[in-house]
CSV table of C-alpha atoms in Angstrom, one decimal:
chain,number,residue,atom,x,y,z
A,709,MET,CA,-0.2,0.1,-0.1
A,710,ASN,CA,1.6,3.1,-0.9
A,711,VAL,CA,0.9,6.5,1.4
A,712,ARG,CA,-1.9,8.5,-0.2
A,713,GLU,CA,-3.6,4.9,0.1
A,714,LYS,CA,-2.7,4.3,3.8
A,715,LEU,CA,-3.6,8.0,4.4
A,716,HIS,CA,-6.9,7.9,2.7
A,717,ALA,CA,-7.7,4.8,4.7
A,718,HIS,CA,-6.7,6.7,7.9
A,719,TYR,CA,-8.9,9.3,6.7
A,720,GLU,CA,-11.4,7.1,6.6
A,721,GLU,CA,-11.2,5.0,10.0
A,722,GLU,CA,-11.5,8.6,11.5
A,723,GLY,CA,-14.1,9.8,10.0
A,724,LEU,CA,-12.6,12.3,8.7
A,725,GLY,CA,-13.2,12.1,4.6
A,726,VAL,CA,-11.0,13.4,2.3
A,727,PRO,CA,-8.9,16.1,2.7
A,728,ASP,CA,-10.5,19.0,0.6
A,729,GLY,CA,-8.3,22.4,1.4
A,730,TRP,CA,-11.0,23.1,4.0
A,731,PHE,CA,-9.8,23.4,8.0
A,732,ALA,CA,-13.3,21.2,9.3
A,733,VAL,CA,-14.4,20.1,12.4
A,734,VAL,CA,-16.8,16.6,12.2
A,735,ILE,CA,-19.2,15.9,14.7
A,736,ARG,CA,-21.1,13.0,15.1
A,737,ARG,CA,-19.5,11.6,12.2
A,738,ARG,CA,-20.7,15.1,10.0
A,739,ARG,CA,-18.3,17.2,8.8
A,740,PHE,CA,-18.9,21.1,8.8
A,741,ARG,CA,-16.1,23.4,6.9
A,742,LEU,CA,-14.8,26.6,8.5
A,743,PHE,CA,-12.7,28.0,6.5
A,744,PRO,CA,-9.8,27.3,3.4
A,745,LEU,CA,-6.5,26.3,4.9
A,746,GLY,CA,-4.2,27.2,1.6
A,747,PRO,CA,-0.7,26.6,2.9
A,748,LEU,CA,-1.6,24.6,6.4
A,749,GLN,CA,-2.8,21.9,4.1
A,750,THR,CA,0.9,20.9,3.6
A,751,LEU,CA,1.7,21.2,7.3
A,752,LEU,CA,-1.5,18.8,8.3
A,753,THR,CA,-1.0,16.6,5.7
A,754,LEU,CA,2.4,16.4,7.2
A,755,HIS,CA,1.0,16.1,10.6
A,756,ASP,CA,-1.5,14.0,9.7
A,757,LEU,CA,1.3,10.9,8.7
A,758,HIS,CA,3.2,11.5,11.9
A,759,HIS,CA,-0.1,10.6,14.1
A,760,MET,CA,0.0,7.3,11.6
A,761,LEU,CA,3.5,6.6,12.0
A,762,SER,CA,4.1,7.3,16.0
A,763,GLY,CA,0.7,5.6,16.8
A,764,TYR,CA,-0.7,8.3,19.1
A,765,GLU,CA,-4.0,9.0,18.6
A,766,SER,CA,-6.1,12.2,17.7
A,767,SER,CA,-7.2,12.8,21.0
A,768,VAL,CA,-6.7,16.2,23.2
A,769,ALA,CA,-3.5,13.9,24.8
A,770,GLY,CA,-2.7,12.2,20.9
A,771,GLU,CA,-2.2,15.3,20.3
A,772,ALA,CA,0.3,16.8,23.0
A,773,GLU,CA,2.0,13.9,22.2
A,774,VAL,CA,2.1,13.8,17.8
A,775,ILE,CA,3.6,17.5,19.5
A,776,ALA,CA,5.9,16.2,21.8
A,777,TRP,CA,7.8,13.6,19.0
A,778,GLU,CA,7.4,16.5,16.0
A,779,LEU,CA,9.7,18.2,18.6
A,780,GLY,CA,11.6,15.9,19.5
A,781,SER,CA,12.1,14.7,15.8
A,782,GLY,CA,13.5,18.1,14.9
A,783,GLY,CA,10.8,20.6,14.8
A,784,TYR,CA,8.6,22.0,12.2
A,785,GLY,CA,11.5,22.3,10.0
A,786,LYS,CA,10.8,24.7,7.3
A,787,PHE,CA,7.2,25.5,8.3
A,788,TRP,CA,8.2,28.1,11.0
A,789,TYR,CA,4.7,29.9,11.2
A,790,ALA,CA,3.8,26.4,13.1
A,791,TRP,CA,5.5,28.2,15.9
A,792,PHE,CA,3.1,30.3,15.9
A,793,ASP,CA,1.1,27.7,18.0
A,794,ALA,CA,3.0,28.0,21.0
A,795,PHE,CA,0.4,28.5,23.6
A,796,LYS,CA,-0.8,25.2,22.3
A,797,ILE,CA,2.1,23.6,22.2
A,798,LEU,CA,2.2,24.6,26.6
A,799,VAL,CA,-1.1,24.2,27.3
A,800,LEU,CA,-0.9,20.5,26.2
A,801,ALA,CA,2.5,20.0,28.4
A,802,LEU,CA,0.7,21.4,31.0
A,803,LEU,CA,-1.8,19.6,31.3
A,804,PHE,CA,-0.3,16.2,30.1
A,805,PRO,CA,3.7,16.9,31.5
A,806,ARG,CA,4.8,12.5,31.6
A,807,ARG,CA,2.9,11.8,28.4
A,808,PHE,CA,4.8,15.0,26.5
A,809,ARG,CA,8.0,14.3,28.1
A,810,ALA,CA,8.2,10.3,27.3
A,811,ALA,CA,6.7,11.3,23.8
A,812,PHE,CA,9.3,13.8,23.2
A,813,LYS,CA,12.2,11.7,24.4
A,814,ARG,CA,10.4,8.9,22.2
A,815,GLY,CA,10.5,11.5,19.2
A,816,LYS,CA,14.5,12.2,19.5
A,817,GLN,CA,15.2,8.6,18.1
A,818,PHE,CA,13.4,9.3,15.0
A,819,LYS,CA,13.2,12.2,11.6
A,820,ASN,CA,10.0,13.9,11.5
A,821,LEU,CA,8.7,14.8,7.5
A,822,TYR,CA,8.6,18.9,8.0
A,823,ASN,CA,11.5,19.0,5.1
A,824,GLU,CA,9.8,16.9,3.5
A,825,ASP,CA,7.3,17.9,0.1
A,826,PRO,CA,4.1,15.4,0.9
A,827,GLU,CA,3.6,15.2,-2.6
A,828,SER,CA,6.8,13.1,-3.3
A,829,LEU,CA,5.8,10.9,-0.4
A,830,MET,CA,2.9,10.1,-1.7
A,831,ASP,CA,3.5,7.8,-3.8
A,832,LEU,CA,6.4,5.9,-1.8
A,833,GLU,CA,5.2,2.5,-0.4
A,834,TRP,CA,4.4,2.8,3.3
A,835,SER,CA,6.6,0.9,4.3
A,836,ALA,CA,9.9,2.9,2.7
A,837,LEU,CA,8.1,5.9,4.4
A,838,VAL,CA,8.8,4.1,8.0
A,839,SER,CA,12.0,3.5,6.7
A,840,ARG,CA,12.7,6.9,6.4
A,841,VAL,CA,11.7,8.1,9.6
A,842,GLY,CA,12.7,5.4,11.3
A,843,THR,CA,9.8,4.4,13.2
A,844,PRO,CA,10.1,0.5,14.1
């Protein structure tokens, strides 16, 4: 299975639907589009791949863990504007300190995708992407 197929299967499992360039919330399996993402779509695609690669869920605690994992595995790379979300990072670290610390330490063993072009990753086999990042 390639990365694109795996990502679409993940969105399906989570009830998110295929991304269409809009920030949306899902309530009771129904998607409500709020605003266009523009350049954030690339960042969010890579973030979603990090959820899949790290195994952290999409709950509030899982968001804390995946953000800590991303920071530990190299930070936001070329997505400097992601640091504007620092308040959320701080709040999540304070809400889930042990999980945040453990995920940060775990992230140090890996390399995240924030310096990659997501479109160039989509045709890779999933196992090749896993090898590239270093996840077990």
